[in-house]
């Protein structure tokens, strides 16, 4: 299922005050916008991100909106929220079946919440994150209570809100015809006659609107629970990760190593292109960031990754790590293969792996070894690779 994320960052956020755009203010040392966008760029269910921004930011975007390996598009915001979202929707890939919309001003939505909202929309057509009201709710007129509304019927809407493409299209068409400003897309979907499903939101998924919200956001960003979920920041010396992969060798398969096809009577057996070099490097990079492994992010049970190029998966792993503010310092790989010899192909492999990572080939090392006839690898029944990657904080 193809999913586009739209980040609504078109407003100027005057309630927080100051000269700087609200969405660029730092929280816990990172800009609010960078936190919101990276939650979706790093999310395995999201294929592309469209950000609706004030014109000044579209013209001169910060680095974190430019240097991404997942597709990202920047569009100008409109006069009203629904106009900004409509601009972003027009820029989304026509093949996207579900569109998930999120306020840039909510930097703390968890990956689980994003996944739950997308899944609910895929099933029911429209879904939004919402939390039950903890306070008693009064309806009032002229500062006098008219009635007390039963609290259990009250839910406070958050984002993400997600929609099947056709549902969002009809909701935005209604929004374009109306004179008023809708405060969220779910309201337009409701008025267009669609059923909107509630998904359990999160108390920490706050919207930063006032200076007081900024103080609360700082506390959330620095809370032990949130810091524990984040990989610890590497020291200046960086962090190392290791990766290992092995595939059987069979006749009738190409032998692809580091994205390069090596002439060989036998190739590696596997669901994908069975590229042990890319698989080991991908695991080493994810491992150095404490972000799991290739199987967690790109499960071979998911048809999206069937037949995927392993160089592409490596690029996506680098993007996942980059969303955490990390970059790859260098990579060293040992390929264990009885025959053929790989030395004539090493430079092409280094260049391809370096290109996938987005760095200079001088920082990618690939070496070949045999197993001296010992064990299954030595008998030529399998090929294996070991990799070490060093990662470090981006400047
Ligand atoms: Mg493998």
Coordinates of C-alpha atoms and ligand atoms in Angstrom, one line a residue:
X1 CA 0.0 0.0 0.0
X2 CA 1.4 3.3 -1.1
X3 CA 1.2 6.1 1.6
X4 CA 1.9 9.8 1.3
X5 CA 2.5 12.0 4.4
X6 CA 1.5 15.6 4.3
X7 CA 3.0 17.9 6.9
X8 CA 0.9 21.1 7.3
X9 CA 3.4 23.8 8.2
X10 CA 1.9 26.7 6.2
X11 CA 1.0 28.9 9.1
X12 CA 3.1 31.6 10.6
X13 CA 2.4 30.6 14.2
X14 CA 2.0 34.2 15.6
X15 CA 0.7 33.0 18.9
X16 CA 4.1 31.8 20.1
X17 CA 5.4 35.3 19.1
X18 CA 8.9 36.4 18.2
X19 CA 10.4 37.0 14.8
X20 CA 11.2 33.4 14.0
X21 CA 8.6 31.1 12.4
X22 CA 7.2 28.9 15.2
X23 CA 7.9 25.7 13.3
X24 CA 11.6 26.5 13.3
X25 CA 11.9 27.0 17.0
X26 CA 14.0 24.3 18.7
X27 CA 12.6 21.9 21.2
X28 CA 15.1 19.6 23.0
X29 CA 17.7 21.0 20.7
X30 CA 16.0 20.2 17.4
X31 CA 13.6 22.4 15.3
X32 CA 9.9 21.5 15.7
X33 CA 9.5 21.1 12.0
X34 CA 12.5 18.8 11.7
X35 CA 11.1 16.5 14.5
X36 CA 7.7 16.4 12.8
X37 CA 9.0 15.7 9.3
X38 CA 11.6 13.1 10.4
X39 CA 8.9 11.1 12.2
X40 CA 7.3 10.5 8.8
X41 CA 10.5 10.3 6.7
X42 CA 11.8 7.5 9.1
X43 CA 8.4 5.7 9.2
X44 CA 8.5 2.4 7.3
X45 CA 4.9 2.7 6.2
X46 CA 5.4 6.1 4.5
X47 CA 6.7 6.3 1.0
X48 CA 6.9 10.0 0.4
X49 CA 6.5 13.3 2.3
X50 CA 4.9 16.5 1.1
X51 CA 5.4 19.6 3.3
X52 CA 3.2 22.7 2.9
X53 CA 5.4 25.7 4.0
X54 CA 5.4 29.5 4.0
X55 CA 6.8 30.8 0.7
X56 CA 10.1 31.9 2.3
X57 CA 10.9 28.4 3.4
X58 CA 10.0 26.8 0.0
X59 CA 12.5 29.2 -1.5
X60 CA 15.2 28.6 1.0
X61 CA 14.5 25.3 2.9
X62 CA 16.7 24.1 5.7
X63 CA 19.0 21.1 5.0
X64 CA 16.8 18.6 6.7
X65 CA 14.1 19.2 4.0
X66 CA 16.6 18.8 1.2
X67 CA 19.0 16.0 2.0
X68 CA 16.6 13.1 2.3
X69 CA 16.7 9.8 0.5
X70 CA 12.9 9.3 0.7
X71 CA 11.1 11.5 -1.8
X72 CA 10.1 14.9 -0.4
X73 CA 8.3 17.7 -2.0
X74 CA 7.9 21.2 -0.7
X75 CA 4.8 23.3 -1.7
X76 CA 3.6 26.7 -0.7
X77 CA 0.9 27.1 1.9
X78 CA -2.5 28.6 1.1
X79 CA -4.6 31.2 2.8
X80 CA -6.4 28.7 4.9
X81 CA -5.4 25.3 6.3
X82 CA -7.5 23.4 3.8
X83 CA -5.9 25.3 0.9
X84 CA -2.4 24.3 2.1
X85 CA -3.4 20.7 2.4
X86 CA -5.1 20.9 -1.0
X87 CA -1.8 22.2 -2.5
X88 CA 0.1 19.4 -0.9
X89 CA -2.5 16.8 -2.0
X90 CA -2.1 17.9 -5.6
X91 CA 1.7 17.3 -5.3
X92 CA 1.3 13.8 -3.9
X93 CA 1.9 10.7 -6.0
X94 CA -1.3 9.7 -7.9
X95 CA -0.5 6.1 -6.9
X96 CA -0.8 6.9 -3.1
X97 CA -3.8 5.0 -1.7
X98 CA -3.7 6.5 1.8
X99 CA -2.8 10.1 2.7
X100 CA -1.8 10.8 6.3
X101 CA -1.8 14.5 7.4
X102 CA 0.0 15.9 10.3
X103 CA 0.5 19.3 12.0
X104 CA 4.1 20.4 11.9
X105 CA 3.3 21.9 15.4
X106 CA 3.0 18.3 16.9
X107 CA 6.6 17.1 17.1
X108 CA 6.0 14.1 19.3
X109 CA 3.6 11.7 17.5
X110 CA 5.0 8.2 18.0
X111 CA 5.7 5.7 15.1
X112 CA 3.0 3.4 16.6
X113 CA 0.4 6.2 16.5
X114 CA 1.2 7.0 12.9
X115 CA 1.0 3.3 12.0
X116 CA -2.3 2.8 13.8
X117 CA -3.9 5.9 12.1
X118 CA -2.8 4.7 8.6
X119 CA -4.1 1.2 9.2
X120 CA -7.5 2.5 10.5
X121 CA -7.9 4.8 7.4
X122 CA -7.0 2.0 5.0
X123 CA -9.8 0.0 6.5
X124 CA -12.5 2.5 7.2
X125 CA -11.7 5.4 4.8
X126 CA -11.0 8.1 7.4
X127 CA -9.3 8.1 10.8
X128 CA -8.0 10.5 13.3
X129 CA -6.0 10.4 16.5
X130 CA -8.0 11.7 19.5
X131 CA -7.8 11.6 23.3
X132 CA -10.7 11.3 25.7
X133 CA -11.4 14.5 27.6
X134 CA -10.1 14.3 31.2
X135 CA -11.9 17.4 32.2
X136 CA -15.6 17.9 32.7
X137 CA -17.0 19.8 29.7
X138 CA -19.5 22.7 29.9
X139 CA -21.3 24.4 27.1
X140 CA -21.7 28.0 27.9
X141 CA -23.2 31.2 26.6
X142 CA -22.3 34.7 27.8
X143 CA -20.0 33.1 30.4
X144 CA -22.9 31.2 31.9
X145 CA -23.2 27.4 31.8
X146 CA -25.9 26.2 29.6
X147 CA -25.3 22.5 30.1
X148 CA -22.7 19.9 31.3
X149 CA -21.9 17.6 28.4
X150 CA -21.3 13.9 29.4
X151 CA -17.5 13.7 29.4
X152 CA -17.4 10.1 28.0
X153 CA -18.8 11.5 24.7
X154 CA -16.0 14.1 24.3
X155 CA -12.8 13.4 22.4
X156 CA -10.2 16.0 21.6
X157 CA -8.9 15.7 18.0
X158 CA -5.2 15.5 17.2
X159 CA -3.2 14.7 14.1
X160 CA -2.2 12.4 12.4
X161 CA -5.4 12.1 10.5
X162 CA -5.4 9.7 7.6
X163 CA -7.8 9.2 4.6
X164 CA -8.2 7.0 1.6
X165 CA -7.4 9.1 -1.5
X166 CA -11.0 9.3 -2.7
X167 CA -12.3 10.4 0.7
X168 CA -9.7 13.1 1.1
X169 CA -10.4 14.3 -2.4
X170 CA -14.1 14.8 -1.7
X171 CA -13.4 16.4 1.7
X172 CA -11.0 18.9 0.1
X173 CA -13.4 19.6 -2.7
X174 CA -16.0 20.6 -0.1
X175 CA -13.4 22.7 1.7
X176 CA -12.6 24.6 -1.5
X177 CA -16.3 25.4 -2.0
X178 CA -16.9 26.6 1.6
X179 CA -16.1 30.1 2.8
X180 CA -15.2 29.1 6.4
X181 CA -11.8 27.7 7.5
X182 CA -11.9 24.1 8.7
X183 CA -9.5 23.5 11.7
X184 CA -8.9 19.9 10.5
X185 CA -9.5 17.6 7.6
X186 CA -11.6 15.2 9.5
X187 CA -14.3 17.9 9.9
X188 CA -14.4 18.3 6.1
X189 CA -14.7 14.5 5.7
X190 CA -17.5 14.4 8.2
X191 CA -19.4 17.2 6.5
X192 CA -18.8 15.4 3.1
X193 CA -20.7 12.5 4.7
X194 CA -17.9 10.1 5.4
X195 CA -17.6 8.0 8.6
X196 CA -14.5 9.0 10.5
X197 CA -12.9 6.4 12.9
X198 CA -11.2 7.4 16.2
X199 CA -7.8 6.1 17.0
X200 CA -6.3 6.4 20.5
X201 CA -4.1 9.5 20.5
X202 CA -1.3 10.3 22.9
X203 CA -1.2 12.7 25.7
X204 CA 2.3 13.7 24.8
X205 CA 1.3 14.4 21.1
X206 CA 0.7 18.1 22.0
X207 CA 0.3 21.0 19.6
X208 CA 2.7 23.8 20.2
X209 CA 0.6 27.0 20.0
X210 CA 1.6 29.2 22.9
X211 CA 4.8 30.0 24.8
X212 CA 3.4 27.8 27.6
X213 CA 3.2 24.9 25.2
X214 CA 6.9 25.4 24.4
X215 CA 7.7 24.9 28.1
X216 CA 5.7 21.7 28.2
X217 CA 7.3 20.5 24.9
X218 CA 10.8 21.0 26.3
X219 CA 9.8 18.8 29.3
X220 CA 8.4 16.1 27.0
X221 CA 11.5 16.2 24.7
X222 CA 13.8 15.8 27.7
X223 CA 11.6 13.2 29.6
X224 CA 13.5 10.0 30.5
X225 CA 10.9 7.9 28.6
X226 CA 11.4 9.8 25.3
X227 CA 15.2 9.9 25.7
X228 CA 15.2 6.1 26.4
X229 CA 13.4 5.5 23.1
X230 CA 16.0 7.5 21.2
X231 CA 19.4 6.0 20.4
X232 CA 22.0 7.6 22.6
X233 CA 23.9 10.3 20.9
X234 CA 27.3 9.0 19.7
X235 CA 30.3 10.5 21.1
X236 CA 32.6 12.5 18.7
X237 CA 34.5 9.3 18.1
X238 CA 31.3 7.7 16.7
X239 CA 29.7 4.3 17.2
X240 CA 30.4 1.0 15.5
X241 CA 28.0 -1.6 14.3
X242 CA 28.5 -5.0 12.7
X243 CA 26.6 -6.9 10.1
X244 CA 26.8 -10.5 8.8
X245 CA 25.0 -12.2 5.9
X246 CA 25.1 -15.6 4.2
X247 CA 23.3 -17.0 1.2
X248 CA 23.4 -20.4 -0.5
X249 CA 25.0 -20.5 -4.0
X250 CA 23.0 -22.2 -6.7
X251 CA 23.2 -22.6 -10.5
X252 CA 21.0 -20.3 -12.6
X253 CA 21.1 -17.2 -10.3
X254 CA 23.2 -14.1 -10.9
X255 CA 25.9 -13.3 -8.4
X256 CA 25.3 -9.7 -7.3
X257 CA 27.7 -8.2 -4.8
X258 CA 27.6 -4.5 -3.8
X259 CA 25.1 -4.0 -6.6
X260 CA 27.6 -5.3 -9.2
X261 CA 26.9 -8.5 -11.2
X262 CA 29.9 -10.7 -11.1
X263 CA 30.3 -13.3 -13.9
X264 CA 29.9 -16.7 -12.2
X265 CA 28.3 -20.0 -13.0
X266 CA 26.5 -19.8 -9.7
X267 CA 24.7 -17.0 -7.8
X268 CA 23.2 -16.4 -4.4
X269 CA 19.8 -17.8 -3.6
X270 CA 17.3 -15.4 -1.9
X271 CA 14.0 -13.6 -1.9
X272 CA 15.7 -10.4 -3.2
X273 CA 18.8 -10.0 -5.3
X274 CA 20.6 -11.8 -2.3
X275 CA 23.4 -9.2 -2.2
X276 CA 25.3 -10.2 0.9
X277 CA 27.5 -7.1 0.7
X278 CA 24.6 -4.7 0.8
X279 CA 22.7 -6.8 3.4
X280 CA 25.7 -6.9 5.8
X281 CA 26.4 -3.2 5.4
X282 CA 22.8 -2.3 5.9
X283 CA 22.7 -4.3 9.2
X284 CA 26.0 -2.8 10.3
X285 CA 24.6 0.8 9.8
X286 CA 21.3 0.1 11.5
X287 CA 23.1 -1.8 14.3
X288 CA 25.4 1.1 15.0
X289 CA 22.3 3.3 15.5
X290 CA 20.6 0.7 17.6
X291 CA 17.7 0.8 15.1
X292 CA 17.2 -2.9 14.6
X293 CA 18.1 -4.8 11.3
X294 CA 17.2 -5.2 7.7
X295 CA 14.5 -7.7 8.4
X296 CA 12.6 -5.4 10.8
X297 CA 12.5 -2.4 8.3
X298 CA 12.2 -4.3 5.1
X299 CA 10.5 -7.7 5.9
X300 CA 10.6 -10.1 3.0
X301 CA 6.9 -10.9 3.8
X302 CA 6.1 -7.4 2.5
X303 CA 5.4 -7.3 -1.3
X304 CA 6.9 -3.8 -1.4
X305 CA 10.4 -5.3 -0.8
X306 CA 10.0 -8.3 -3.1
X307 CA 12.6 -8.1 -5.8
X308 CA 13.8 -4.7 -4.3
X309 CA 17.4 -3.7 -5.2
X310 CA 19.5 -4.2 -2.1
X311 CA 21.3 -0.9 -3.0
X312 CA 17.9 0.8 -2.6
X313 CA 17.3 -0.9 0.8
X314 CA 20.8 0.3 1.9
X315 CA 19.9 3.9 0.8
X316 CA 16.6 3.7 2.8
X317 CA 18.5 2.4 5.9
X318 CA 20.9 5.4 5.6
X319 CA 17.8 7.7 5.5
X320 CA 16.4 6.1 8.6
X321 CA 19.7 6.7 10.4
X322 CA 19.9 10.2 9.0
X323 CA 16.5 11.0 10.4
X324 CA 18.1 10.5 13.8
X325 CA 20.8 13.0 13.0
X326 CA 23.4 10.4 12.2
X327 CA 25.7 9.9 9.2
X328 CA 28.0 7.0 8.1
X329 CA 31.7 7.7 8.7
X330 CA 33.1 4.6 7.0
X331 CA 32.3 1.0 6.1
X332 CA 34.6 -2.1 5.9
X333 CA 33.4 -5.3 4.4
X334 CA 35.0 -8.8 4.1
X335 CA 33.4 -11.1 1.4
X336 CA 34.1 -14.8 1.9
X337 CA 33.7 -16.7 -1.3
X338 CA 35.6 -19.7 -2.7
X339 CA 35.3 -18.6 -6.3
X340 CA 35.3 -16.6 -8.5
X341 CA 37.8 -14.0 -7.3
X342 CA 36.2 -10.6 -6.7
X343 CA 39.3 -8.4 -6.9
X344 CA 38.7 -7.1 -10.4
X345 CA 35.2 -5.9 -9.3
X346 CA 36.0 -4.4 -6.0
X347 CA 36.3 -0.8 -7.2
X348 CA 32.9 -1.0 -9.0
X349 CA 31.4 -2.4 -5.9
X350 CA 32.9 0.3 -3.6
X351 CA 31.6 3.0 -6.0
X352 CA 28.1 1.6 -6.0
X353 CA 27.9 1.1 -2.2
X354 CA 29.3 4.5 -1.6
X355 CA 26.7 6.0 -4.0
X356 CA 23.9 4.3 -2.2
X357 CA 25.2 5.6 1.2
X358 CA 25.8 9.0 -0.2
X359 CA 29.5 9.3 0.5
X360 CA 32.9 9.1 -1.1
X361 CA 34.2 5.7 -2.3
X362 CA 37.4 6.4 -0.4
X363 CA 35.5 5.6 2.8
X364 CA 34.1 2.2 1.6
X365 CA 36.5 -0.8 1.8
X366 CA 35.6 -4.2 0.4
X367 CA 38.0 -7.2 0.6
X368 CA 37.7 -10.7 -0.6
X369 CA 38.8 -13.9 1.2
X370 CA 38.4 -17.7 0.7
X371 CA 37.6 -20.1 3.5
X372 CA 40.5 -22.4 2.4
X373 CA 38.1 -25.2 1.4
X374 CA 36.9 -25.5 5.0
X375 CA 33.1 -25.8 5.8
X376 CA 30.1 -25.1 3.5
X377 CA 31.5 -21.7 2.4
X378 CA 34.9 -23.4 1.6
X379 CA 33.1 -26.1 -0.5
X380 CA 31.5 -23.3 -2.5
X381 CA 28.0 -24.0 -1.3
X382 CA 27.5 -20.5 0.2
X383 CA 28.8 -17.0 0.2
X384 CA 29.1 -14.9 3.3
X385 CA 30.0 -11.3 4.2
X386 CA 31.0 -9.4 7.4
X387 CA 30.7 -5.7 7.6
X388 CA 31.6 -3.0 10.1
X389 CA 30.2 0.5 9.9
X390 CA 31.1 3.6 11.9
X391 CA 28.4 6.2 12.4
X392 CA 28.5 9.7 13.9
X393 CA 26.4 12.8 14.6
X394 CA 25.9 15.0 11.6
X395 CA 27.3 18.5 12.1
Ligands
LIG1 MG1 20.6 -11.5 3.0

